[in-house]
Short mmCIF file of C-alpha atoms in Angstrom, two decimals:
data_model
loop_
_atom_site.label_atom_id
_atom_site.label_comp_id
_atom_site.label_asym_id
_atom_site.label_seq_id
_atom_site.Cartn_x
_atom_site.Cartn_y
_atom_site.Cartn_z
CA MET C 18 -64.30 45.08 63.50
CA ASN C 19 -62.04 45.00 66.55
CA THR C 20 -63.89 42.52 68.73
CA PRO C 21 -62.23 40.47 71.46
CA HIS C 22 -63.20 37.34 69.51
CA GLN C 23 -61.44 38.38 66.35
CA HIS C 24 -58.46 36.16 67.02
CA ILE C 25 -60.67 33.08 66.99
CA ILE C 26 -60.61 32.33 63.29
CA LYS C 27 -62.55 29.21 62.53
CA SER C 28 -62.75 27.57 59.17
CA TYR C 29 -65.32 29.03 56.84
CA ASP C 30 -67.34 25.84 56.70
CA GLU C 31 -67.42 25.72 60.47
CA GLU C 32 -68.73 29.28 60.61
CA LEU C 33 -71.48 28.56 58.09
CA LYS C 34 -72.39 25.39 59.97
CA ARG C 35 -72.57 27.35 63.19
CA LEU C 36 -74.85 29.91 61.53
CA THR C 37 -77.15 27.17 60.23
CA GLY C 38 -77.20 25.60 63.69
CA GLU C 39 -78.16 28.91 65.31
CA ILE C 40 -80.99 29.39 62.85
CA VAL C 41 -82.31 25.88 63.42
CA LYS C 42 -82.15 26.53 67.18
CA MET C 43 -84.04 29.79 66.73
CA GLY C 44 -86.63 27.96 64.62
CA GLU C 45 -87.06 25.25 67.23
CA LEU C 46 -87.76 27.93 69.82
CA ALA C 47 -90.43 29.33 67.49
CA VAL C 48 -92.00 25.86 67.07
CA ALA C 49 -92.11 25.54 70.88
CA GLN C 50 -93.71 29.00 71.13
CA ILE C 51 -96.46 28.08 68.63
CA GLU C 52 -97.23 24.94 70.59
CA ALA C 53 -97.12 26.75 73.94
CA ALA C 54 -99.39 29.49 72.58
CA ILE C 55 -102.08 27.10 71.46
CA ASP C 56 -101.73 25.16 74.72
CA VAL C 57 -102.50 28.28 76.80
CA VAL C 58 -105.49 29.04 74.56
CA GLU C 59 -106.92 25.62 75.32
CA ARG C 60 -106.06 25.72 79.05
CA ARG C 61 -107.27 29.33 79.42
CA ASP C 62 -104.25 30.04 81.60
CA GLU C 63 -103.41 33.78 81.84
CA ARG C 64 -100.10 33.38 83.63
CA ALA C 65 -98.82 30.77 81.21
CA ALA C 66 -99.94 33.03 78.36
CA GLN C 67 -97.88 35.88 79.78
CA ARG C 68 -94.86 33.57 79.98
CA VAL C 69 -95.22 32.76 76.27
CA VAL C 70 -95.36 36.51 75.50
CA ASP C 71 -92.23 37.09 77.60
CA ASN C 72 -90.36 34.18 76.00
CA ASP C 73 -90.53 35.90 72.63
CA ASP C 74 -87.59 38.03 73.79
CA ALA C 75 -85.33 34.97 73.58
CA ILE C 76 -86.11 34.65 69.85
CA ASP C 77 -85.47 38.36 69.28
CA VAL C 78 -82.11 38.10 71.07
CA LEU C 79 -81.15 35.11 68.91
CA GLU C 80 -82.02 37.05 65.76
CA GLN C 81 -79.77 39.90 66.87
CA GLU C 82 -76.95 37.45 67.55
CA ILE C 83 -77.40 35.91 64.12
CA SER C 84 -77.32 39.35 62.49
CA GLN C 85 -74.08 40.10 64.33
CA ASP C 86 -72.60 36.77 63.26
CA VAL C 87 -73.51 37.54 59.67
CA VAL C 88 -71.88 40.97 59.87
CA ARG C 89 -68.74 39.37 61.33
CA LEU C 90 -68.77 36.72 58.62
CA PHE C 91 -69.02 39.38 55.92
CA ALA C 92 -66.22 41.40 57.44
CA LEU C 93 -63.83 38.47 57.88
CA ARG C 94 -64.71 36.31 54.87
CA ALA C 95 -66.32 38.51 52.20
CA PRO C 96 -68.36 35.55 50.93
CA ILE C 97 -69.16 35.29 47.22
CA ALA C 98 -71.28 33.11 44.93
CA SER C 99 -72.99 30.22 46.72
CA ASP C 100 -71.56 31.19 50.11
CA LEU C 101 -72.99 34.67 49.73
CA ARG C 102 -76.35 33.16 48.75
CA ASN C 103 -76.17 31.01 51.87
CA VAL C 104 -75.44 33.90 54.18
CA LEU C 105 -78.10 36.18 52.70
CA ALA C 106 -80.64 33.35 52.93
CA ALA C 107 -79.66 32.89 56.57
CA LEU C 108 -80.46 36.55 57.24
CA ARG C 109 -83.84 36.27 55.52
CA ILE C 110 -84.74 33.03 57.27
CA ALA C 111 -83.83 34.54 60.65
CA ALA C 112 -86.15 37.48 59.89
CA ASP C 113 -88.97 35.07 58.98
CA ILE C 114 -88.52 33.12 62.21
CA GLU C 115 -88.49 36.35 64.20
CA ARG C 116 -91.88 37.26 62.67
CA ILE C 117 -93.20 33.76 63.42
CA GLY C 118 -92.21 34.30 67.05
CA ASP C 119 -94.12 37.59 67.08
CA TYR C 120 -97.23 35.90 65.72
CA ALA C 121 -97.03 33.10 68.29
CA ALA C 122 -96.63 35.66 71.10
CA ASN C 123 -99.62 37.59 69.78
CA VAL C 124 -101.74 34.42 69.81
CA ALA C 125 -100.80 33.90 73.47
CA LYS C 126 -101.47 37.56 74.29
CA ARG C 127 -104.93 37.47 72.75
CA SER C 128 -105.76 34.34 74.74
CA ILE C 129 -105.71 36.44 77.93
CA PRO C 130 -108.97 38.39 77.34
CA LEU C 131 -110.48 35.19 75.88
CA SER C 132 -109.87 33.28 79.10
CA ARG C 133 -112.19 35.75 80.88
CA VAL C 134 -115.28 35.09 78.77
CA ALA C 135 -117.39 32.05 77.88
CA PRO C 136 -115.41 29.77 75.56
CA ILE C 137 -116.17 29.75 71.82
CA PRO C 138 -116.16 26.12 70.65
CA VAL C 139 -113.72 26.79 67.82
CA ALA C 140 -110.61 26.14 69.89
CA GLY C 141 -110.28 22.64 68.40
CA GLY C 142 -110.14 24.07 64.89
CA LEU C 143 -107.60 26.66 66.01
CA ALA C 144 -105.42 24.00 67.66
CA ASN C 145 -105.52 21.95 64.48
CA LEU C 146 -104.50 25.01 62.47
CA ALA C 147 -101.63 25.73 64.86
CA GLU C 148 -100.47 22.11 64.73
CA LEU C 149 -100.36 22.30 60.93
CA ALA C 150 -98.34 25.52 61.13
CA ALA C 151 -95.93 24.05 63.69
CA ASP C 152 -95.46 21.00 61.44
CA GLN C 153 -94.74 23.23 58.45
CA LEU C 154 -92.11 25.12 60.39
CA ARG C 155 -90.57 21.91 61.78
CA ASN C 156 -90.41 20.38 58.30
CA VAL C 157 -88.91 23.42 56.64
CA LEU C 158 -86.26 23.69 59.37
CA LYS C 159 -85.29 20.09 58.67
CA ALA C 160 -85.19 20.84 54.95
CA TYR C 161 -82.95 23.83 55.67
CA HIS C 162 -80.67 21.82 57.95
CA ASP C 163 -80.39 19.03 55.37
CA GLN C 164 -80.21 21.47 52.40
CA ASP C 165 -83.02 19.40 50.91
CA ALA C 166 -84.77 21.44 48.20
CA GLU C 167 -87.34 18.72 47.47
CA ALA C 168 -88.43 18.59 51.12
CA ALA C 169 -88.67 22.38 51.08
CA TYR C 170 -90.87 22.18 48.00
CA GLU C 171 -93.19 19.73 49.83
CA VAL C 172 -93.59 22.31 52.61
CA TRP C 173 -94.25 24.99 50.04
CA LYS C 174 -97.04 22.93 48.45
CA ALA C 175 -98.58 21.93 51.80
CA ASP C 176 -99.36 25.57 52.61
CA ALA C 177 -102.60 25.12 50.65
CA GLU C 178 -103.85 22.74 53.36
CA LEU C 179 -103.19 25.32 56.03
CA ASP C 180 -105.07 27.92 53.99
CA GLU C 181 -108.05 25.57 53.76
CA ALA C 182 -108.00 24.91 57.49
CA TYR C 183 -107.86 28.67 58.08
CA THR C 184 -110.87 29.26 55.85
CA MET C 185 -112.85 26.68 57.83
CA VAL C 186 -112.02 28.35 61.15
CA PHE C 187 -112.80 31.75 59.65
CA ARG C 188 -116.25 30.67 58.48
CA ALA C 189 -117.06 28.97 61.78
CA LEU C 190 -116.17 32.21 63.57
CA LEU C 191 -118.51 34.20 61.32
CA THR C 192 -121.41 31.92 62.23
CA TYR C 193 -120.71 32.28 65.97
CA MET C 194 -120.69 36.04 65.59
CA MET C 195 -124.00 35.98 63.75
CA GLU C 196 -125.62 33.67 66.29
CA ASP C 197 -124.98 35.89 69.29
CA PRO C 198 -123.62 39.46 69.40
CA ARG C 199 -121.91 38.64 72.71
CA ASN C 200 -119.61 36.37 70.71
CA ILE C 201 -118.40 39.20 68.49
CA THR C 202 -115.62 40.59 70.66
CA PRO C 203 -114.06 37.21 71.56
CA CYS C 204 -114.47 36.07 67.96
CA THR C 205 -112.51 39.06 66.63
CA HIS C 206 -109.61 37.91 68.81
CA LEU C 207 -109.99 34.41 67.45
CA LEU C 208 -110.11 35.80 63.88
CA PHE C 209 -106.80 37.56 64.39
CA MET C 210 -105.33 34.51 66.12
CA ALA C 211 -106.32 32.31 63.18
CA LYS C 212 -104.92 34.89 60.75
CA ASN C 213 -101.66 35.00 62.73
CA ILE C 214 -101.33 31.23 62.45
CA GLU C 215 -102.10 31.33 58.73
CA ARG C 216 -99.35 33.99 58.40
CA ILE C 217 -96.94 31.67 60.23
CA GLY C 218 -97.59 29.22 57.40
CA ASP C 219 -96.77 31.92 54.83
CA HIS C 220 -93.45 32.56 56.56
CA ALA C 221 -92.72 28.82 56.50
CA THR C 222 -93.24 28.91 52.72
CA ASN C 223 -90.89 31.94 52.51
CA ILE C 224 -88.27 29.84 54.29
CA ALA C 225 -88.96 26.99 51.86
CA GLU C 226 -88.35 29.38 48.94
CA ASN C 227 -85.03 30.42 50.50
CA VAL C 228 -83.94 26.79 50.94
CA TRP C 229 -84.75 26.13 47.29
CA PHE C 230 -82.80 29.22 46.27
CA VAL C 231 -79.77 28.23 48.35
CA VAL C 232 -79.67 24.75 46.84
CA HIS C 233 -80.52 25.55 43.22
CA GLY C 234 -79.35 29.16 42.86
CA GLU C 235 -82.62 30.18 41.25
CA PRO C 236 -86.08 31.08 42.59
CA LEU C 237 -88.68 28.35 43.22
CA VAL C 238 -91.30 30.45 41.44
CA ALA C 239 -91.06 33.96 40.14
CA PRO C 240 -93.03 35.56 41.60
CA ARG C 241 -94.99 33.15 43.75
CA ALA C 242 -98.70 32.99 42.95
CA LYS C 243 -100.14 34.52 46.08
CA ARG C 244 -103.06 32.85 47.75
CA ASP C 245 -105.47 34.78 49.90
CA THR C 246 -108.47 32.53 50.29
CA THR C 247 -110.45 34.77 52.60
CA SER C 248 -110.59 37.92 50.53
CA ASN C 249 -114.05 36.92 49.43
CA PRO C 250 -115.67 34.74 52.09
CA GLU C 251 -119.25 33.61 51.63
CA PRO C 252 -120.22 32.07 54.96
CA MET X 18 -70.28 36.77 39.23
CA ASN X 19 -69.77 36.92 35.47
CA THR X 20 -72.49 39.27 34.42
CA PRO X 21 -72.43 41.32 31.23
CA HIS X 22 -72.42 44.44 33.42
CA GLN X 23 -69.31 43.49 35.33
CA HIS X 24 -67.09 45.79 33.31
CA ILE X 25 -69.10 48.82 34.42
CA ILE X 26 -67.31 49.59 37.67
CA LYS X 27 -68.74 52.68 39.28
CA SER X 28 -67.37 54.32 42.37
CA TYR X 29 -68.52 52.78 45.61
CA ASP X 30 -70.33 55.93 46.71
CA GLU X 31 -72.17 56.03 43.42
CA GLU X 32 -73.29 52.44 43.87
CA LEU X 33 -74.55 53.09 47.39
CA LYS X 34 -76.33 56.23 46.19
CA ARG X 35 -77.95 54.24 43.41
CA LEU X 36 -79.10 51.62 45.92
CA THR X 37 -80.60 54.31 48.18
CA GLY X 38 -82.32 55.85 45.16
CA GLU X 39 -83.83 52.52 44.14
CA ILE X 40 -85.15 51.96 47.64
CA VAL X 41 -86.69 55.43 47.80
CA LYS X 42 -88.30 54.77 44.41
CA MET X 43 -89.67 51.45 45.66
CA GLY X 44 -90.98 53.22 48.77
CA GLU X 45 -92.69 55.90 46.69
CA LEU X 46 -94.44 53.19 44.70
CA ALA X 47 -95.65 51.74 48.00
CA VAL X 48 -96.94 55.15 49.15
CA ALA X 49 -98.85 55.44 45.86
CA GLN X 50 -100.28 51.94 46.36
CA ILE X 51 -101.53 52.79 49.87
CA GLU X 52 -103.24 55.91 48.53
CA ALA X 53 -104.68 54.09 45.52
CA ALA X 54 -105.95 51.29 47.76
CA ILE X 55 -107.87 53.62 50.04
CA ASP X 56 -109.15 55.52 47.04
CA VAL X 57 -110.73 52.38 45.54
CA VAL X 58 -112.27 51.54 48.91
CA GLU X 59 -114.00 54.92 48.94
CA ARG X 60 -114.99 54.84 45.27
CA ARG X 61 -116.16 51.19 45.47
CA ASP X 62 -114.49 50.54 42.12
CA GLU X 63 -113.78 46.85 41.48
CA ARG X 64 -111.70 47.32 38.34
CA ALA X 65 -109.51 49.98 39.87
CA ALA X 66 -109.10 47.70 42.90
CA GLN X 67 -107.87 44.90 40.66
CA ARG X 68 -105.36 47.29 39.07
CA VAL X 69 -103.96 48.11 42.52
CA VAL X 70 -103.62 44.38 43.24
CA ASP X 71 -101.83 43.85 39.90
CA ASN X 72 -99.51 46.83 40.44
CA ASP X 73 -98.01 45.13 43.48
CA ASP X 74 -95.91 43.07 41.04
CA ALA X 75 -93.90 46.19 40.19
CA ILE X 76 -92.83 46.52 43.85
CA ASP X 77 -91.90 42.83 44.01
CA VAL X 78 -89.79 43.17 40.86
CA LEU X 79 -88.00 46.21 42.32
CA GLU X 80 -87.24 44.25 45.49
CA GLN X 81 -85.68 41.47 43.44
CA GLU X 82 -83.59 43.99 41.53
CA ILE X 83 -82.41 45.54 44.77
CA SER X 84 -81.47 42.11 46.15
CA GLN X 85 -79.47 41.44 42.99
CA ASP X 86 -77.74 44.82 43.27
CA VAL X 87 -76.84 44.03 46.86
CA VAL X 88 -75.41 40.66 45.89
CA ARG X 89 -73.36 42.33 43.13
CA LEU X 90 -72.19 45.00 45.56
CA PHE X 91 -71.07 42.34 48.04
CA ALA X 92 -69.24 40.39 45.36
CA LEU X 93 -67.44 43.38 43.87
CA ARG X 94 -66.85 45.52 46.94
CA ALA X 95 -66.95 43.31 50.03
CA PRO X 96 -68.22 46.23 52.15
CA ILE X 97 -67.19 46.48 55.80
CA ALA X 98 -68.03 48.61 58.84
CA SER X 99 -70.46 51.44 58.10
CA ASP X 100 -70.79 50.51 54.42
CA LEU X 101 -71.76 46.98 55.41
CA ARG X 102 -74.31 48.41 57.87
CA ASN X 103 -75.67 50.53 55.05
CA VAL X 104 -76.05 47.66 52.64
CA LEU X 105 -77.62 45.30 55.18
CA ALA X 106 -80.05 48.06 56.20
CA ALA X 107 -80.93 48.53 52.53
CA LEU X 108 -81.83 44.84 52.28
CA ARG X 109 -84.01 45.04 55.40
CA ILE X 110 -85.72 48.24 54.30
CA ALA X 111 -86.48 46.75 50.88
CA ALA X 112 -88.07 43.75 52.62
CA ASP X 113 -90.19 46.08 54.78
CA ILE X 114 -91.37 48.02 51.73
CA GLU X 115 -92.20 44.79 49.94
CA ARG X 116 -94.44 43.79 52.87
CA ILE X 117 -96.06 47.24 52.88
CA GLY X 118 -96.90 46.71 49.21
CA ASP X 119 -98.50 43.36 50.04
CA TYR X 120 -100.63 44.98 52.73
CA ALA X 121 -101.76 47.77 50.39
CA ALA X 122 -102.66 45.21 47.71
CA ASN X 123 -104.62 43.19 50.28
CA VAL X 124 -106.59 46.31 51.27
CA ALA X 125 -107.51 46.83 47.61
CA LYS X 126 -108.38 43.15 47.18
CA ARG X 127 -110.70 43.15 50.17
CA SER X 128 -112.45 46.24 48.85
CA ILE X 129 -113.87 44.13 45.98
CA PRO X 130 -116.40 42.10 48.03
CA LEU X 131 -117.13 45.26 50.06
CA SER X 132 -118.18 47.17 46.95
CA ARG X 133 -120.99 44.62 46.46
CA VAL X 134 -122.74 45.21 49.79
CA ALA X 135 -124.24 48.20 51.59
CA PRO X 136 -121.48 50.55 52.74
CA ILE X 137 -120.37 50.56 56.38
CA PRO X 138 -119.90 54.20 57.41
CA VAL X 139 -116.41 53.61 58.76
CA ALA X 140 -114.65 54.35 55.47
CA GLY X 141 -113.75 57.85 56.66
CA GLY X 142 -111.93 56.46 59.67
CA LEU X 143 -110.17 53.93 57.46
CA ALA X 144 -109.09 56.63 55.00
CA ASN X 145 -107.73 58.71 57.87
CA LEU X 146 -105.80 55.69 59.12
CA ALA X 147 -104.38 55.04 55.66
CA GLU X 148 -103.39 58.69 55.24
CA LEU X 149 -101.50 58.53 58.54
CA ALA X 150 -99.73 55.35 57.38
CA ALA X 151 -98.85 56.87 54.00
CA ASP X 152 -97.45 59.95 55.79
CA GLN X 153 -95.36 57.75 58.07
CA LEU X 154 -93.89 55.94 55.09
CA ARG X 155 -93.29 59.17 53.16
CA ASN X 156 -91.55 60.74 56.18
CA VAL X 157 -89.35 57.74 56.90
CA LEU X 158 -88.30 57.52 53.24
CA LYS X 159 -87.22 61.16 53.43
CA ALA X 160 -85.34 60.44 56.66
CA TYR X 161 -83.65 57.51 54.93
CA HIS X 162 -82.77 59.56 51.88
CA ASP X 163 -81.38 62.37 54.06
CA GLN X 164 -79.75 59.95 56.55
CA ASP X 165 -81.56 61.96 59.23
CA ALA X 166 -81.77 59.89 62.42
CA GLU X 167 -83.78 62.52 64.30
CA ALA X 168 -86.45 62.62 61.60
CA ALA X 169 -86.54 58.81 61.71
CA TYR X 170 -87.03 58.97 65.47
CA GLU X 171 -90.02 61.33 64.96
CA VAL X 172 -91.60 58.73 62.68
CA TRP X 173 -90.89 56.04 65.24
CA LYS X 174 -92.66 58.03 67.96
CA ALA X 175 -95.62 58.99 65.76
CA ASP X 176 -96.59 55.32 65.38
CA ALA X 177 -98.52 55.69 68.64
CA GLU X 178 -100.98 58.02 66.86
CA LEU X 179 -101.59 55.45 64.18
CA ASP X 180 -102.20 52.80 66.84
CA GLU X 181 -104.78 55.08 68.48
CA ALA X 182 -106.54 55.72 65.18
CA TYR X 183 -106.58 51.97 64.55
CA THR X 184 -108.16 51.30 67.94
CA MET X 185 -110.91 53.81 67.15
CA VAL X 186 -111.71 52.15 63.82
CA PHE X 187 -111.58 48.74 65.48
CA ARG X 188 -114.10 49.72 68.16
CA ALA X 189 -116.41 51.38 65.65
CA LEU X 190 -116.39 48.16 63.62
CA LEU X 191 -117.32 46.11 66.69
CA THR X 192 -120.37 48.31 67.29
CA TYR X 193 -121.52 47.94 63.65
CA MET X 194 -121.22 44.18 63.94
CA MET X 195 -123.25 44.17 67.14
CA GLU X 196 -125.96 46.40 65.68
CA ASP X 197 -126.76 44.19 62.73
CA PRO X 198 -125.52 40.67 61.96
CA ARG X 199 -125.60 41.52 58.24
CA ASN X 200 -122.68 43.85 58.92
CA ILE X 201 -120.50 41.07 60.29
CA THR X 202 -119.03 39.74 57.04
CA PRO X 203 -118.17 43.15 55.54
CA CYS X 204 -116.86 44.30 58.92
CA THR X 205 -114.44 41.38 59.14
CA HIS X 206 -112.94 42.60 55.85
CA LEU X 207 -112.73 46.11 57.26
CA LEU X 208 -111.11 44.74 60.44
CA PHE X 209 -108.39 43.05 58.42
CA MET X 210 -107.99 46.13 56.23
CA ALA X 211 -107.54 48.33 59.30
CA LYS X 212 -105.10 45.81 60.75
CA ASN X 213 -103.14 45.78 57.47
CA ILE X 214 -102.82 49.56 57.59
CA GLU X 215 -101.75 49.45 61.22
CA ARG X 216 -99.11 46.89 60.20
CA ILE X 217 -97.90 49.25 57.47
CA GLY X 218 -97.20 51.69 60.30
CA ASP X 219 -95.20 49.02 62.14
CA HIS X 220 -93.07 48.47 59.04
CA ALA X 221 -92.50 52.25 58.78
CA THR X 222 -91.17 52.14 62.37
CA ASN X 223 -88.92 49.19 61.40
CA ILE X 224 -87.51 51.35 58.63
CA ALA X 225 -87.04 54.20 61.12
CA GLU X 226 -85.07 51.83 63.38
CA ASN X 227 -82.85 50.89 60.43
CA VAL X 228 -82.19 54.54 59.56
CA TRP X 229 -81.21 55.19 63.18
CA PHE X 230 -78.92 52.17 63.12
CA VAL X 231 -77.25 53.21 59.88
CA VAL X 232 -76.55 56.72 61.19
CA HIS X 233 -75.57 55.91 64.77
CA GLY X 234 -74.26 52.35 64.52
CA GLU X 235 -76.37 51.24 67.46
CA PRO X 236 -80.02 50.23 67.89
CA LEU X 237 -82.68 52.88 68.59
CA VAL X 238 -84.08 50.74 71.40
CA ALA X 239 -83.15 47.25 72.44
CA PRO X 240 -85.54 45.60 72.10
CA ARG X 241 -88.33 47.91 71.11
CA ALA X 242 -91.25 47.98 73.55
CA LYS X 243 -93.94 46.40 71.44
CA ARG X 244 -97.35 48.01 71.33
CA ASP X 245 -100.43 46.00 70.61
CA THR X 246 -103.30 48.17 71.75
CA THR X 247 -106.08 45.88 70.63
CA SER X 248 -105.15 42.73 72.45
CA ASN X 249 -107.73 43.62 75.06
CA PRO X 250 -110.48 45.71 73.47
CA GLU X 251 -113.45 46.73 75.60
CA PRO X 252 -115.93 48.24 73.15
#
């Protein structure tokens, strides 16, 4: 590990704090991407949508930087016990945020073909879903920053609401498809967009589980009862 | 780290080999789950589908064991340089396999409502897609076991085929939905099933990137050009 920065030896606590700060920054970018994605869906703005897709690179770059920081931290500090738990959780949380960024970018990308056809009046439901997901991510980032396991648990529980909102959007989309075959293609995009947002919520609950684990040293649930409310939809 | 096993100090190489072996075993379970999932879709067998869903727990348990092994390895060995790369890659690969298991279980779960309605004649295309995905995973596990970066690169490139096969299934499903509104609900399940299998392929390419990184110490591509062939489908 002969890097030019090797001579800058900060205190261990400072390094961990820096890592946490980077992850929160990465998470805030992802929140902004979710909100920007849903904004371009509503405005039907192709160029803005492409900008959201392009901005995902910034999140990917941050994840790579965090991975490198973690490798450096391991090499210089060889963390054990709760510090090790902290660093491994940081890696996992960064991976979750990276996936959230991908989902947000995919929502923006799918809005491009949608902006070329007649609007499906489900955008309100989708925006509501995205707002719930953005709130979940915002709240779990705060819980992570504050090392607040109880706040993380609240996020974990609130995922059920997001699942319900998803099911509502899903069923509305089915009815639009049945009403008019011309709606089918745009509605498949909207289906995947809604699913992407629901998955963002799942990643927020993963982060919540990691916060709990960091604070308490044991899993929140083992293994988590998995919800998948749309495996058997009856429209 | 006062575990009852602490006195059993194996050689470092042995421990790494054990870790690799566990990951390959976990991956083989995931391959079996993909194949079992597509088998229950074709046989329309609800009970067998439920067994596939339940079997996903075994993969989750293995991932937890691998995480614990990694934590123990860090605590006892404090790996650096290429060993550190190896161990971090192992963690990432285990996470990818865990997700693949989730996707396979979701395919099986969605087959349950499908077995109660008239079959959509796209099952052949879906089985072909799943076979491609299972092959990708099998091949990348071998590349990982053999530390063969070139073989990993072949897997990485072959993902394009899987994306093409997915696009074909996707377009076929759109036409079935347009032909008869009664097909819409079952076809949305099939859409998500096809998407899940396509995502399994993406995780196989993630694993390929990690194998490349372990062998060469630098990324395969930075950042990978992301494919998303169905963001703009024109049936």
